JSON list of C-alpha atoms in Angstrom, two decimals:
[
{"chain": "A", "resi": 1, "resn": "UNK", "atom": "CA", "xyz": [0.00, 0.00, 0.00]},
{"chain": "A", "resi": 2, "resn": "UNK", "atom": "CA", "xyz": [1.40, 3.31, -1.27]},
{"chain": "A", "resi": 3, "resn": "UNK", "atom": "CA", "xyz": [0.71, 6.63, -0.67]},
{"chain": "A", "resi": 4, "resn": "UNK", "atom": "CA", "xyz": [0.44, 8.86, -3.16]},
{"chain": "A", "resi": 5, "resn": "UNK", "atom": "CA", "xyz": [2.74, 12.51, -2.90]},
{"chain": "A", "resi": 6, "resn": "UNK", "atom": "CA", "xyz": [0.11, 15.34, -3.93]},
{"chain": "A", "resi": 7, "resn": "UNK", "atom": "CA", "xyz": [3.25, 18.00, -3.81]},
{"chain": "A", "resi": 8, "resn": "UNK", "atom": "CA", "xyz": [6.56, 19.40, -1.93]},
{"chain": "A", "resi": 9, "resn": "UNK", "atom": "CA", "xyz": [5.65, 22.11, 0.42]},
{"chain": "A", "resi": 10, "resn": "UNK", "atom": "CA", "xyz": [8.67, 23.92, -0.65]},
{"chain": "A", "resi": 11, "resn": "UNK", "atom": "CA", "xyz": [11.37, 23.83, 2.19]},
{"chain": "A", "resi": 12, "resn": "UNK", "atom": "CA", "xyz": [14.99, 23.85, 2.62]},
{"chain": "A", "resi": 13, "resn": "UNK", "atom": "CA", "xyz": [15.77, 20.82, 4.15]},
{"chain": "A", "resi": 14, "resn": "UNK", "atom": "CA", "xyz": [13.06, 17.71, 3.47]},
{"chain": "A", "resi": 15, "resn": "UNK", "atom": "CA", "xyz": [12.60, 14.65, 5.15]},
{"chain": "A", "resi": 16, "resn": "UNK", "atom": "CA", "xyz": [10.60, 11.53, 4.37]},
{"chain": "A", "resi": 17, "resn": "UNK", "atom": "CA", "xyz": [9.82, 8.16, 5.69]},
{"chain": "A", "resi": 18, "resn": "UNK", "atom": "CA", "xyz": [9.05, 4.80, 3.63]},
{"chain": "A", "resi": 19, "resn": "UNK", "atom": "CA", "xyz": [7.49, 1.65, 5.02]},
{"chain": "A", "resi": 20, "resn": "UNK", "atom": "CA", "xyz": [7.63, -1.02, 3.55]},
{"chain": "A", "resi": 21, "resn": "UNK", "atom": "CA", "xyz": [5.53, -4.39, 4.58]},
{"chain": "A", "resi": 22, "resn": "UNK", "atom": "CA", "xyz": [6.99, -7.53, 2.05]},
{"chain": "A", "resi": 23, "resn": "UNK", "atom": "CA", "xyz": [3.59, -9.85, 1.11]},
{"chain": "A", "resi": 24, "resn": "UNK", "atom": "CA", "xyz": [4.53, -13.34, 1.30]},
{"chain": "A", "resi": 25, "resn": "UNK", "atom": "CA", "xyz": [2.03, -15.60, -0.80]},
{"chain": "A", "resi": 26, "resn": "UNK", "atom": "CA", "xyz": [2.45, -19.65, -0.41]},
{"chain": "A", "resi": 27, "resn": "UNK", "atom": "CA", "xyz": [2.28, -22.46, -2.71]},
{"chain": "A", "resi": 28, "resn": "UNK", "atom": "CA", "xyz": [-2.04, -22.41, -1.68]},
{"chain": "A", "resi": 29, "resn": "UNK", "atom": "CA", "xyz": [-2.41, -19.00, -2.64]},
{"chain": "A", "resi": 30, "resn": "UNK", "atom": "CA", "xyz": [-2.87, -17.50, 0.79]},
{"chain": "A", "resi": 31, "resn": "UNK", "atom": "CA", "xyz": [-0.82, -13.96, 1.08]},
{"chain": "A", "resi": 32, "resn": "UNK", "atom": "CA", "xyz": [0.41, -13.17, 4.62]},
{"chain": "A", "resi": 33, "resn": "UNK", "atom": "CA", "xyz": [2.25, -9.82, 5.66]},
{"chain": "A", "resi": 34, "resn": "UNK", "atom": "CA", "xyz": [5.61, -10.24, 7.26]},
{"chain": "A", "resi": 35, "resn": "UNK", "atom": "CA", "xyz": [7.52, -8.02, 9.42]},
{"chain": "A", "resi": 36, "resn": "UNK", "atom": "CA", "xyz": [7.40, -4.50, 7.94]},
{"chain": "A", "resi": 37, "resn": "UNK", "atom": "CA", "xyz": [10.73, -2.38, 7.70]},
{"chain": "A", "resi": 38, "resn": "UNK", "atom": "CA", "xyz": [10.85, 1.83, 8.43]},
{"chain": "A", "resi": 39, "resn": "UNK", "atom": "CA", "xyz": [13.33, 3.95, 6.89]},
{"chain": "A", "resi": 40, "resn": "UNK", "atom": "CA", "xyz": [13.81, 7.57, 6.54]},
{"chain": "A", "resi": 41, "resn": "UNK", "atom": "CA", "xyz": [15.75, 9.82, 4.19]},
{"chain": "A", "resi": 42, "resn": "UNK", "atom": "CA", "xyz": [16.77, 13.39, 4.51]},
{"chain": "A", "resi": 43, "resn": "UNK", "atom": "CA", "xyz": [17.80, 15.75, 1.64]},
{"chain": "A", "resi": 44, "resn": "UNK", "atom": "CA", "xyz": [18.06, 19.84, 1.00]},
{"chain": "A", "resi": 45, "resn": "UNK", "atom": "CA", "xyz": [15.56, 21.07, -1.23]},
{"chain": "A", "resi": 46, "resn": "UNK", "atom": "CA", "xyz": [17.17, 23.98, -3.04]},
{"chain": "A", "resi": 47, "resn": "UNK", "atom": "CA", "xyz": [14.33, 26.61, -3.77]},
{"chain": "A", "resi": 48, "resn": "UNK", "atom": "CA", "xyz": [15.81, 27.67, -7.70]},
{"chain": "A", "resi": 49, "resn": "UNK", "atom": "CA", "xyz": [13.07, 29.37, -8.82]},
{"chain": "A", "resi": 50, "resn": "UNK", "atom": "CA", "xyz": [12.86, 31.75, -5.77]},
{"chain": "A", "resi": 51, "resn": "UNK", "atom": "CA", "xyz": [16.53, 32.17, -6.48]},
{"chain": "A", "resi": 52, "resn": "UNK", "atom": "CA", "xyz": [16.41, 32.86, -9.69]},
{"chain": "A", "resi": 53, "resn": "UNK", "atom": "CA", "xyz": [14.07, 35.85, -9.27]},
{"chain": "A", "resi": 54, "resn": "UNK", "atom": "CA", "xyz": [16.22, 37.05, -6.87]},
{"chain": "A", "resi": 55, "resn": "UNK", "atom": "CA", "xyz": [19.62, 36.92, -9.07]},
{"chain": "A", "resi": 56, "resn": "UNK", "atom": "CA", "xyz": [17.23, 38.31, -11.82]},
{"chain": "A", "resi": 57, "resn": "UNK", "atom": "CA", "xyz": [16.61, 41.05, -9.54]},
{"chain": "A", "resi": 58, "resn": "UNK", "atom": "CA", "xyz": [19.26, 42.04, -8.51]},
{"chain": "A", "resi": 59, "resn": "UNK", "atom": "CA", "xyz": [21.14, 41.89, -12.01]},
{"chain": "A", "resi": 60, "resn": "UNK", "atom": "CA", "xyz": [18.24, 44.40, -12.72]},
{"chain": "A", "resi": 61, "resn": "UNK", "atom": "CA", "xyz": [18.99, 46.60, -9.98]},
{"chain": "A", "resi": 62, "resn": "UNK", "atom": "CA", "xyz": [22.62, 46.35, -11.16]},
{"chain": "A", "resi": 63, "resn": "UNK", "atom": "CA", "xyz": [22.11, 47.54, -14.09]},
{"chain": "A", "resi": 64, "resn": "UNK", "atom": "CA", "xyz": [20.37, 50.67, -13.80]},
{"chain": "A", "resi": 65, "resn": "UNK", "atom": "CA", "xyz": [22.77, 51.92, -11.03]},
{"chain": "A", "resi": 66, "resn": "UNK", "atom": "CA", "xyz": [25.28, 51.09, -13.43]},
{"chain": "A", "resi": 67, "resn": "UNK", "atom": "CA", "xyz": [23.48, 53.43, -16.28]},
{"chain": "A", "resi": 68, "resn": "UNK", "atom": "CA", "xyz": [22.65, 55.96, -13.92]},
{"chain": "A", "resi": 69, "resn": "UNK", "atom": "CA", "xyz": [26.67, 56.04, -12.59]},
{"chain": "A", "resi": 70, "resn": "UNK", "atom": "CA", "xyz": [27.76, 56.20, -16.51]},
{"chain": "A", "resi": 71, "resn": "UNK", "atom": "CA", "xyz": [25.19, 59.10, -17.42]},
{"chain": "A", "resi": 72, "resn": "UNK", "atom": "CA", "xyz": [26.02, 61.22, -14.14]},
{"chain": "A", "resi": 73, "resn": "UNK", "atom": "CA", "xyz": [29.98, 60.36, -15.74]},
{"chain": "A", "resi": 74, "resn": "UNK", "atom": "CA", "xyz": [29.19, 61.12, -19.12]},
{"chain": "A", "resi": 75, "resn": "UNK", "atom": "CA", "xyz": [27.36, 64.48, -17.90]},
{"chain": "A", "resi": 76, "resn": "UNK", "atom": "CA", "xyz": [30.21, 65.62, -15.64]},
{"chain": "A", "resi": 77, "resn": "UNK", "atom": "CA", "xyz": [32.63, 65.51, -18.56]},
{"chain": "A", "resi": 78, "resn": "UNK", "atom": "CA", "xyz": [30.61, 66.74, -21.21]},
{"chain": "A", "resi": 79, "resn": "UNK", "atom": "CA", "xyz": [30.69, 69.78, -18.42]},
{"chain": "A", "resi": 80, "resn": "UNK", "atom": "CA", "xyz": [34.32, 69.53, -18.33]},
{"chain": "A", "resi": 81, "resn": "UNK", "atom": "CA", "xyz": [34.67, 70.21, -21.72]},
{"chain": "A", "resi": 82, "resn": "UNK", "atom": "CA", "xyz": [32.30, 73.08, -22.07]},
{"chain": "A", "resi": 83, "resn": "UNK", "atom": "CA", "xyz": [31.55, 74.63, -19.20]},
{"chain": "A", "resi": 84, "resn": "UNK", "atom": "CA", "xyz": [29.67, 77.65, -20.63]},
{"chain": "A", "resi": 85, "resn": "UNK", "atom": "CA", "xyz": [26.49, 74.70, -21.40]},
{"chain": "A", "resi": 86, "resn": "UNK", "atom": "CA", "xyz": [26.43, 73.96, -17.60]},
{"chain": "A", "resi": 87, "resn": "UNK", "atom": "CA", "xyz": [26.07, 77.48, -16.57]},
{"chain": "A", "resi": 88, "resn": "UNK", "atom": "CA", "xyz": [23.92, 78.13, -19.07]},
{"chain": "A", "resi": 89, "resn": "UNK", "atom": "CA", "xyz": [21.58, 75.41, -18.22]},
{"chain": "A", "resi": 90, "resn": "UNK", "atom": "CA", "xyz": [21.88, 75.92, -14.75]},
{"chain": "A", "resi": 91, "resn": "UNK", "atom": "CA", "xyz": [20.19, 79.18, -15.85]},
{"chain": "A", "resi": 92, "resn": "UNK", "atom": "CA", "xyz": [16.28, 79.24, -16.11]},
{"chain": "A", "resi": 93, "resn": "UNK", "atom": "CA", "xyz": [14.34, 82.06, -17.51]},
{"chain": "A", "resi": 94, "resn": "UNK", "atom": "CA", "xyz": [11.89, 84.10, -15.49]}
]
C-alpha cells in the first residue's frame, strides 16, 4: 500500500519516511504480511526558482545603477569640456 505525494511544500531541508511491509504468498495461494521495515531519508531542497528571481533582480537593480553612474559620468565631462552649457543650463528664464 502506497501513498500517493500530492506535492513538496517547498522547504529547505526535506525529510521523508518509507514503510515497507513484504507480502509473502504460499504455494495455496494464501498472502500473509511479514515483518514491515521503516526507513527515513533526509535531503536539501534547493528553492531555484525563488533564487532565480532574486539573481534576476538584482542583475536588474545592477544595471540601472550602473546606467545611472555612466550618465552622471558622461554628464560631468561633457561639463568639463564646455563649461559655458552647464552654466547656461543651470540658468532658467523668469
Amino acid at each position: 500500500m502506497t501513498t500517493p505525494v500530492h506535492g513538496v511544500t517547498p522547504t529547505l531541508y526535506l525529510a521523508a519516511t518509507v514503510t515497507l511491509i513484504p507480502l509473502l504468498t504460499d504455494a495455496a495461494g494464501s498472502t500473509a504480511p511479514l515483518a514491515g521495515a521503516d526507513t527515513t531519508a533526509h535531503s536539501w531542497a534547493v528553492p531555484w526558482t525563488l533564487l532565480s528571481v532574486i539573481s534576476l533582480v538584482g542583475l536588474v537593480v545592477l544595471a540601472l545603477v550602473v546606467r545611472r553612474r555612466r550618465a552622471d559620468r558622461l554628464a560631468d565631462a561633457a561639463d568639463r569640456v564646455d563649461p559655458a552649457r552647464s552654466s547656461a543650463e543651470s540658468i532658467s528664464p523668469a
